[in-house]
């Protein structure tokens, strides 16, 4: 039984590795079950014994990529480092991984994370891995808030509908108020948007190398959060 389980695990790894090669060489449309089967010299029915659908294969590949990224980011946070440097390392680590793996980044972050209110998606590997990745940033911003609460908009400045949605997420942000979550989301989308624009070649017209711009933006965010982030070079 152990030997059979090992063979199955090895085959699953081979299938996902082949899917990743196709992704890198041809983009997301190239990752089809028949294409993966041809890559491995298998028949499509043989592949179905491991992945019953294209969606299942993509979800498993996304889960692996999320976990690879999460592991890489966690490895940057060894030792006793302050919160400003943690933010700096996490943000730059995400950017570095994205630039080194543009096809993988496009698949992972170009695929919608299922609605958390839809219970059937809570158990998919891709959704669970996405939550583990997101937890790195949620836990960091919660630590920043609880160490030294930063100024944030009042509820009346945000509107009832937005405040209700943000308050519903307070538990996932370790009790942060709506305005603090709002600012955290602003800063996340700001950094994430910059990474997307750089990875997909939307900044070359003005910035041949966007690293300095990214670090300047990161420094501004750190200052707004009351952190001592490294200054831009």
PDB file of C-alpha atoms in Angstrom:
ATOM      1  CA  UNK A   1       0.000   0.000   0.000  1.00  0.00           C
ATOM      2  CA  UNK A   2       2.822   2.392   0.878  1.00  0.00           C
ATOM      3  CA  UNK A   3       4.566   1.680  -2.415  1.00  0.00           C
ATOM      4  CA  UNK A   4       1.316   2.282  -4.330  1.00  0.00           C
ATOM      5  CA  UNK A   5       0.757   5.568  -2.503  1.00  0.00           C
ATOM      6  CA  UNK A   6       4.298   6.641  -3.316  1.00  0.00           C
ATOM      7  CA  UNK A   7       3.848   5.808  -6.984  1.00  0.00           C
ATOM      8  CA  UNK A   8       0.612   7.759  -7.081  1.00  0.00           C
ATOM      9  CA  UNK A   9       2.236  10.751  -5.362  1.00  0.00           C
ATOM     10  CA  UNK A  10       5.157  10.608  -7.807  1.00  0.00           C
ATOM     11  CA  UNK A  11       2.774  10.504 -10.782  1.00  0.00           C
ATOM     12  CA  UNK A  12       0.772  13.431  -9.431  1.00  0.00           C
ATOM     13  CA  UNK A  13       3.990  15.419  -9.080  1.00  0.00           C
ATOM     14  CA  UNK A  14       5.007  14.527 -12.658  1.00  0.00           C
ATOM     15  CA  UNK A  15       1.620  15.626 -13.993  1.00  0.00           C
ATOM     16  CA  UNK A  16       1.784  18.972 -12.224  1.00  0.00           C
ATOM     17  CA  UNK A  17       5.391  19.487 -13.321  1.00  0.00           C
ATOM     18  CA  UNK A  18       4.357  18.855 -16.943  1.00  0.00           C
ATOM     19  CA  UNK A  19       1.442  21.271 -16.554  1.00  0.00           C
ATOM     20  CA  UNK A  20       3.826  23.916 -15.241  1.00  0.00           C
ATOM     21  CA  UNK A  21       6.195  23.436 -18.187  1.00  0.00           C
ATOM     22  CA  UNK A  22       3.301  23.934 -20.579  1.00  0.00           C
ATOM     23  CA  UNK A  23       2.218  27.006 -18.646  1.00  0.00           C
ATOM     24  CA  UNK A  24       5.677  28.557 -18.896  1.00  0.00           C
ATOM     25  CA  UNK A  25       6.090  27.758 -22.583  1.00  0.00           C
ATOM     26  CA  UNK A  26       2.589  28.531 -23.822  1.00  0.00           C
ATOM     27  CA  UNK A  27       0.637  30.377 -21.144  1.00  0.00           C
ATOM     28  CA  UNK A  28      -2.518  29.298 -19.366  1.00  0.00           C
ATOM     29  CA  UNK A  29      -4.375  28.217 -22.557  1.00  0.00           C
ATOM     30  CA  UNK A  30      -1.648  25.619 -23.187  1.00  0.00           C
ATOM     31  CA  UNK A  31      -2.415  23.757 -19.953  1.00  0.00           C
ATOM     32  CA  UNK A  32      -5.014  21.251 -21.105  1.00  0.00           C
ATOM     33  CA  UNK A  33      -5.493  17.673 -19.964  1.00  0.00           C
ATOM     34  CA  UNK A  34      -4.796  16.280 -23.419  1.00  0.00           C
ATOM     35  CA  UNK A  35      -1.664  18.406 -23.756  1.00  0.00           C
ATOM     36  CA  UNK A  36      -0.387  17.239 -20.373  1.00  0.00           C
ATOM     37  CA  UNK A  37      -1.133  13.636 -21.295  1.00  0.00           C
ATOM     38  CA  UNK A  38       0.870  14.013 -24.536  1.00  0.00           C
ATOM     39  CA  UNK A  39       3.732  15.609 -22.595  1.00  0.00           C
ATOM     40  CA  UNK A  40       3.941  12.538 -20.346  1.00  0.00           C
ATOM     41  CA  UNK A  41       3.172   9.900 -22.964  1.00  0.00           C
ATOM     42  CA  UNK A  42      -0.130   9.012 -21.298  1.00  0.00           C
ATOM     43  CA  UNK A  43      -3.618   8.591 -22.673  1.00  0.00           C
ATOM     44  CA  UNK A  44      -6.217  11.138 -21.531  1.00  0.00           C
ATOM     45  CA  UNK A  45      -8.242   8.421 -19.723  1.00  0.00           C
ATOM     46  CA  UNK A  46      -5.120   7.518 -17.722  1.00  0.00           C
ATOM     47  CA  UNK A  47      -4.756  11.146 -16.673  1.00  0.00           C
ATOM     48  CA  UNK A  48      -8.385  11.292 -15.560  1.00  0.00           C
ATOM     49  CA  UNK A  49      -7.583   8.749 -12.858  1.00  0.00           C
ATOM     50  CA  UNK A  50      -5.511  11.454 -11.182  1.00  0.00           C
ATOM     51  CA  UNK A  51      -7.388  14.618 -12.137  1.00  0.00           C
ATOM     52  CA  UNK A  52     -11.051  14.214 -13.057  1.00  0.00           C
ATOM     53  CA  UNK A  53     -11.261  17.606 -14.743  1.00  0.00           C
ATOM     54  CA  UNK A  54      -9.242  20.494 -16.111  1.00  0.00           C
ATOM     55  CA  UNK A  55     -10.443  22.602 -13.177  1.00  0.00           C
ATOM     56  CA  UNK A  56      -9.059  20.061 -10.692  1.00  0.00           C
ATOM     57  CA  UNK A  57      -5.647  20.098 -12.376  1.00  0.00           C
ATOM     58  CA  UNK A  58      -5.498  23.892 -12.458  1.00  0.00           C
ATOM     59  CA  UNK A  59      -6.573  24.133  -8.811  1.00  0.00           C
ATOM     60  CA  UNK A  60      -3.838  21.681  -7.793  1.00  0.00           C
ATOM     61  CA  UNK A  61      -1.225  23.575  -9.814  1.00  0.00           C
ATOM     62  CA  UNK A  62      -2.326  26.903  -8.317  1.00  0.00           C
ATOM     63  CA  UNK A  63      -2.116  25.378  -4.835  1.00  0.00           C
ATOM     64  CA  UNK A  64       1.458  24.225  -5.463  1.00  0.00           C
ATOM     65  CA  UNK A  65       2.456  27.646  -6.770  1.00  0.00           C
ATOM     66  CA  UNK A  66       0.847  29.471  -3.861  1.00  0.00           C
ATOM     67  CA  UNK A  67       2.625  27.168  -1.421  1.00  0.00           C
ATOM     68  CA  UNK A  68       5.941  27.632  -3.236  1.00  0.00           C
ATOM     69  CA  UNK A  69       5.538  31.395  -2.986  1.00  0.00           C
ATOM     70  CA  UNK A  70       4.421  31.265   0.652  1.00  0.00           C
ATOM     71  CA  UNK A  71       7.391  29.088   1.591  1.00  0.00           C
ATOM     72  CA  UNK A  72       9.765  31.451  -0.215  1.00  0.00           C
ATOM     73  CA  UNK A  73       8.356  34.463   1.625  1.00  0.00           C
ATOM     74  CA  UNK A  74       8.450  32.740   5.005  1.00  0.00           C
ATOM     75  CA  UNK A  75      12.099  31.849   4.482  1.00  0.00           C
ATOM     76  CA  UNK A  76      12.905  35.577   4.280  1.00  0.00           C
ATOM     77  CA  UNK A  77      11.673  36.215   7.814  1.00  0.00           C
ATOM     78  CA  UNK A  78      14.245  34.295   9.823  1.00  0.00           C
ATOM     79  CA  UNK A  79      15.712  35.741  12.992  1.00  0.00           C
ATOM     80  CA  UNK A  80      14.628  38.737  15.037  1.00  0.00           C
ATOM     81  CA  UNK A  81      13.600  41.424  12.549  1.00  0.00           C
ATOM     82  CA  UNK A  82      11.367  44.414  13.156  1.00  0.00           C
ATOM     83  CA  UNK A  83       8.009  44.912  11.480  1.00  0.00           C
ATOM     84  CA  UNK A  84       9.314  47.507   9.027  1.00  0.00           C
ATOM     85  CA  UNK A  85      11.903  45.092   7.681  1.00  0.00           C
ATOM     86  CA  UNK A  86       9.343  42.280   7.623  1.00  0.00           C
ATOM     87  CA  UNK A  87       7.084  44.371   5.406  1.00  0.00           C
ATOM     88  CA  UNK A  88      10.041  45.292   3.204  1.00  0.00           C
ATOM     89  CA  UNK A  89      11.141  41.656   2.827  1.00  0.00           C
ATOM     90  CA  UNK A  90       7.636  40.319   2.178  1.00  0.00           C
ATOM     91  CA  UNK A  91       6.791  42.938  -0.435  1.00  0.00           C
ATOM     92  CA  UNK A  92      10.096  42.647  -2.260  1.00  0.00           C
ATOM     93  CA  UNK A  93       9.995  38.867  -2.001  1.00  0.00           C
ATOM     94  CA  UNK A  94       6.605  38.838  -3.734  1.00  0.00           C
ATOM     95  CA  UNK A  95       7.911  41.147  -6.452  1.00  0.00           C
ATOM     96  CA  UNK A  96      11.058  39.054  -6.956  1.00  0.00           C
ATOM     97  CA  UNK A  97       9.051  35.829  -7.271  1.00  0.00           C
ATOM     98  CA  UNK A  98       6.606  37.433  -9.698  1.00  0.00           C
ATOM     99  CA  UNK A  99       9.367  38.749 -11.963  1.00  0.00           C
ATOM    100  CA  UNK A 100      11.178  35.412 -11.905  1.00  0.00           C
ATOM    101  CA  UNK A 101       7.966  33.468 -12.652  1.00  0.00           C
ATOM    102  CA  UNK A 102       5.714  35.702 -14.784  1.00  0.00           C
ATOM    103  CA  UNK A 103       3.645  32.852 -16.240  1.00  0.00           C
ATOM    104  CA  UNK A 104       3.066  31.299 -12.837  1.00  0.00           C
ATOM    105  CA  UNK A 105       2.231  34.715 -11.362  1.00  0.00           C
ATOM    106  CA  UNK A 106      -0.266  35.300 -14.164  1.00  0.00           C
ATOM    107  CA  UNK A 107      -2.030  32.002 -13.472  1.00  0.00           C
ATOM    108  CA  UNK A 108      -2.122  32.354  -9.697  1.00  0.00           C
ATOM    109  CA  UNK A 109      -3.125  36.002  -9.481  1.00  0.00           C
ATOM    110  CA  UNK A 110      -5.114  36.070 -12.684  1.00  0.00           C
ATOM    111  CA  UNK A 111      -7.436  33.350 -11.380  1.00  0.00           C
ATOM    112  CA  UNK A 112     -10.242  34.531  -9.132  1.00  0.00           C
ATOM    113  CA  UNK A 113     -10.144  33.287  -5.550  1.00  0.00           C
ATOM    114  CA  UNK A 114     -13.521  31.576  -4.992  1.00  0.00           C
ATOM    115  CA  UNK A 115     -16.114  33.412  -2.939  1.00  0.00           C
ATOM    116  CA  UNK A 116     -15.454  32.479   0.723  1.00  0.00           C
ATOM    117  CA  UNK A 117     -19.214  32.346   1.294  1.00  0.00           C
ATOM    118  CA  UNK A 118     -19.461  29.464  -1.181  1.00  0.00           C
ATOM    119  CA  UNK A 119     -18.780  26.495   1.112  1.00  0.00           C
ATOM    120  CA  UNK A 120     -18.009  24.040  -1.680  1.00  0.00           C
ATOM    121  CA  UNK A 121     -14.840  25.978  -2.554  1.00  0.00           C
ATOM    122  CA  UNK A 122     -13.448  26.031   1.001  1.00  0.00           C
ATOM    123  CA  UNK A 123     -11.970  22.565   0.576  1.00  0.00           C
ATOM    124  CA  UNK A 124     -10.278  23.041  -2.796  1.00  0.00           C
ATOM    125  CA  UNK A 125      -6.469  22.992  -2.675  1.00  0.00           C
ATOM    126  CA  UNK A 126      -6.228  26.282  -4.559  1.00  0.00           C
ATOM    127  CA  UNK A 127      -8.516  28.129  -2.142  1.00  0.00           C
ATOM    128  CA  UNK A 128      -6.799  26.793   0.964  1.00  0.00           C
ATOM    129  CA  UNK A 129      -3.358  27.665  -0.396  1.00  0.00           C
ATOM    130  CA  UNK A 130      -4.553  31.175  -1.279  1.00  0.00           C
ATOM    131  CA  UNK A 131      -5.727  31.648   2.306  1.00  0.00           C
ATOM    132  CA  UNK A 132      -2.325  30.538   3.630  1.00  0.00           C
ATOM    133  CA  UNK A 133      -0.606  33.062   1.379  1.00  0.00           C
ATOM    134  CA  UNK A 134      -2.980  35.867   2.308  1.00  0.00           C
ATOM    135  CA  UNK A 135      -2.511  35.044   5.974  1.00  0.00           C
ATOM    136  CA  UNK A 136       1.096  36.207   5.826  1.00  0.00           C
ATOM    137  CA  UNK A 137       0.055  39.761   5.007  1.00  0.00           C
ATOM    138  CA  UNK A 138      -3.048  39.783   7.237  1.00  0.00           C
ATOM    139  CA  UNK A 139      -1.037  38.674  10.251  1.00  0.00           C
ATOM    140  CA  UNK A 140       1.685  41.222   9.560  1.00  0.00           C
ATOM    141  CA  UNK A 141      -0.687  44.167   9.248  1.00  0.00           C
ATOM    142  CA  UNK A 142      -2.531  43.031  12.397  1.00  0.00           C
ATOM    143  CA  UNK A 143       0.774  42.945  14.296  1.00  0.00           C
ATOM    144  CA  UNK A 144       1.565  46.444  13.040  1.00  0.00           C
ATOM    145  CA  UNK A 145      -1.863  47.703  14.144  1.00  0.00           C
ATOM    146  CA  UNK A 146      -1.730  46.125  17.612  1.00  0.00           C
ATOM    147  CA  UNK A 147       1.830  47.297  18.213  1.00  0.00           C
ATOM    148  CA  UNK A 148       1.100  50.903  17.251  1.00  0.00           C
ATOM    149  CA  UNK A 149      -2.347  51.740  15.848  1.00  0.00           C
ATOM    150  CA  UNK A 150      -2.001  53.946  12.777  1.00  0.00           C
ATOM    151  CA  UNK A 151      -4.358  56.807  11.811  1.00  0.00           C
ATOM    152  CA  UNK A 152      -7.270  55.648   9.671  1.00  0.00           C
ATOM    153  CA  UNK A 153     -10.540  57.001   8.266  1.00  0.00           C
ATOM    154  CA  UNK A 154     -13.585  57.166  10.515  1.00  0.00           C
ATOM    155  CA  UNK A 155     -16.539  54.915   9.698  1.00  0.00           C
ATOM    156  CA  UNK A 156     -18.693  57.884   8.681  1.00  0.00           C
ATOM    157  CA  UNK A 157     -16.117  58.806   6.026  1.00  0.00           C
ATOM    158  CA  UNK A 158     -16.331  55.379   4.408  1.00  0.00           C
ATOM    159  CA  UNK A 159     -20.065  54.853   4.123  1.00  0.00           C
ATOM    160  CA  UNK A 160     -22.329  52.211   5.623  1.00  0.00           C
ATOM    161  CA  UNK A 161     -22.053  49.616   2.874  1.00  0.00           C
ATOM    162  CA  UNK A 162     -18.237  49.567   2.874  1.00  0.00           C
ATOM    163  CA  UNK A 163     -17.977  49.623   6.674  1.00  0.00           C
ATOM    164  CA  UNK A 164     -20.332  46.634   6.938  1.00  0.00           C
ATOM    165  CA  UNK A 165     -18.208  44.621   4.524  1.00  0.00           C
ATOM    166  CA  UNK A 166     -14.933  45.540   6.219  1.00  0.00           C
ATOM    167  CA  UNK A 167     -16.306  44.914   9.708  1.00  0.00           C
ATOM    168  CA  UNK A 168     -17.358  41.429   8.618  1.00  0.00           C
ATOM    169  CA  UNK A 169     -13.663  40.747   7.941  1.00  0.00           C
ATOM    170  CA  UNK A 170     -12.444  42.091  11.298  1.00  0.00           C
ATOM    171  CA  UNK A 171     -11.996  38.619  12.780  1.00  0.00           C
ATOM    172  CA  UNK A 172      -9.625  37.669   9.955  1.00  0.00           C
ATOM    173  CA  UNK A 173      -7.617  40.818  10.711  1.00  0.00           C
ATOM    174  CA  UNK A 174      -7.407  40.024  14.429  1.00  0.00           C
ATOM    175  CA  UNK A 175      -9.939  42.612  15.521  1.00  0.00           C
ATOM    176  CA  UNK A 176      -8.792  45.601  13.472  1.00  0.00           C
ATOM    177  CA  UNK A 177     -11.453  48.305  12.923  1.00  0.00           C
ATOM    178  CA  UNK A 178     -12.982  48.926   9.499  1.00  0.00           C
ATOM    179  CA  UNK A 179     -10.905  52.034   8.764  1.00  0.00           C
ATOM    180  CA  UNK A 180      -7.629  50.249   9.496  1.00  0.00           C
ATOM    181  CA  UNK A 181      -8.616  47.322   7.259  1.00  0.00           C
ATOM    182  CA  UNK A 182      -9.577  49.843   4.569  1.00  0.00           C
ATOM    183  CA  UNK A 183      -6.108  51.399   4.625  1.00  0.00           C
ATOM    184  CA  UNK A 184      -4.446  47.975   4.662  1.00  0.00           C
ATOM    185  CA  UNK A 185      -6.438  46.991   1.586  1.00  0.00           C
ATOM    186  CA  UNK A 186      -5.436  50.259  -0.084  1.00  0.00           C
ATOM    187  CA  UNK A 187      -1.764  49.577   0.526  1.00  0.00           C
ATOM    188  CA  UNK A 188      -2.027  45.950  -0.610  1.00  0.00           C
ATOM    189  CA  UNK A 189      -3.741  46.850  -3.881  1.00  0.00           C
ATOM    190  CA  UNK A 190      -1.189  49.620  -4.415  1.00  0.00           C
ATOM    191  CA  UNK A 191       1.797  47.260  -4.129  1.00  0.00           C
ATOM    192  CA  UNK A 192       0.044  44.409  -5.925  1.00  0.00           C
ATOM    193  CA  UNK A 193      -0.997  46.727  -8.745  1.00  0.00           C
ATOM    194  CA  UNK A 194       2.583  47.927  -9.191  1.00  0.00           C
ATOM    195  CA  UNK A 195       3.849  44.348  -9.371  1.00  0.00           C
ATOM    196  CA  UNK A 196       1.182  43.439 -11.950  1.00  0.00           C
ATOM    197  CA  UNK A 197       2.030  46.444 -14.110  1.00  0.00           C
ATOM    198  CA  UNK A 198       5.728  45.610 -14.013  1.00  0.00           C
ATOM    199  CA  UNK A 199       5.321  41.888 -14.656  1.00  0.00           C
ATOM    200  CA  UNK A 200       2.983  42.498 -17.594  1.00  0.00           C
ATOM    201  CA  UNK A 201       5.186  45.189 -19.140  1.00  0.00           C
ATOM    202  CA  UNK A 202       3.008  48.219 -18.421  1.00  0.00           C
ATOM    203  CA  UNK A 203       5.710  50.421 -16.873  1.00  0.00           C
ATOM    204  CA  UNK A 204       8.483  50.219 -19.476  1.00  0.00           C
ATOM    205  CA  UNK A 205       7.275  53.382 -21.185  1.00  0.00           C
ATOM    206  CA  UNK A 206       8.482  55.442 -18.216  1.00  0.00           C
ATOM    207  CA  UNK A 207      10.545  53.122 -15.977  1.00  0.00           C
ATOM    208  CA  UNK A 208      13.098  50.801 -17.601  1.00  0.00           C
ATOM    209  CA  UNK A 209      13.749  49.457 -14.086  1.00  0.00           C
ATOM    210  CA  UNK A 210      10.818  49.809 -11.687  1.00  0.00           C
ATOM    211  CA  UNK A 211      12.694  48.625  -8.589  1.00  0.00           C
ATOM    212  CA  UNK A 212      13.444  52.123  -7.310  1.00  0.00           C
ATOM    213  CA  UNK A 213       9.827  53.224  -7.824  1.00  0.00           C
ATOM    214  CA  UNK A 214       8.551  50.141  -5.999  1.00  0.00           C
ATOM    215  CA  UNK A 215      10.855  50.786  -3.053  1.00  0.00           C
ATOM    216  CA  UNK A 216       9.849  54.449  -2.900  1.00  0.00           C
ATOM    217  CA  UNK A 217       6.186  53.424  -2.774  1.00  0.00           C
ATOM    218  CA  UNK A 218       6.954  50.822  -0.132  1.00  0.00           C
ATOM    219  CA  UNK A 219       8.816  53.405   1.958  1.00  0.00           C
ATOM    220  CA  UNK A 220       5.820  55.777   1.782  1.00  0.00           C
ATOM    221  CA  UNK A 221       3.521  53.008   2.949  1.00  0.00           C
ATOM    222  CA  UNK A 222       5.882  52.119   5.777  1.00  0.00           C
ATOM    223  CA  UNK A 223       5.973  55.745   6.892  1.00  0.00           C
ATOM    224  CA  UNK A 224       2.177  55.947   6.886  1.00  0.00           C
ATOM    225  CA  UNK A 225       2.045  52.832   9.071  1.00  0.00           C
ATOM    226  CA  UNK A 226       4.622  54.228  11.468  1.00  0.00           C
ATOM    227  CA  UNK A 227       7.300  51.722  10.463  1.00  0.00           C
ATOM    228  CA  UNK A 228      11.012  52.123  10.038  1.00  0.00           C
ATOM    229  CA  UNK A 229      11.378  50.686   6.529  1.00  0.00           C
ATOM    230  CA  UNK A 230      14.671  50.863   4.628  1.00  0.00           C
ATOM    231  CA  UNK A 231      14.957  54.105   2.685  1.00  0.00           C
ATOM    232  CA  UNK A 232      14.992  53.952  -1.137  1.00  0.00           C
ATOM    233  CA  UNK A 233      18.467  53.798  -2.658  1.00  0.00           C
TER     234      UNK A 233
END
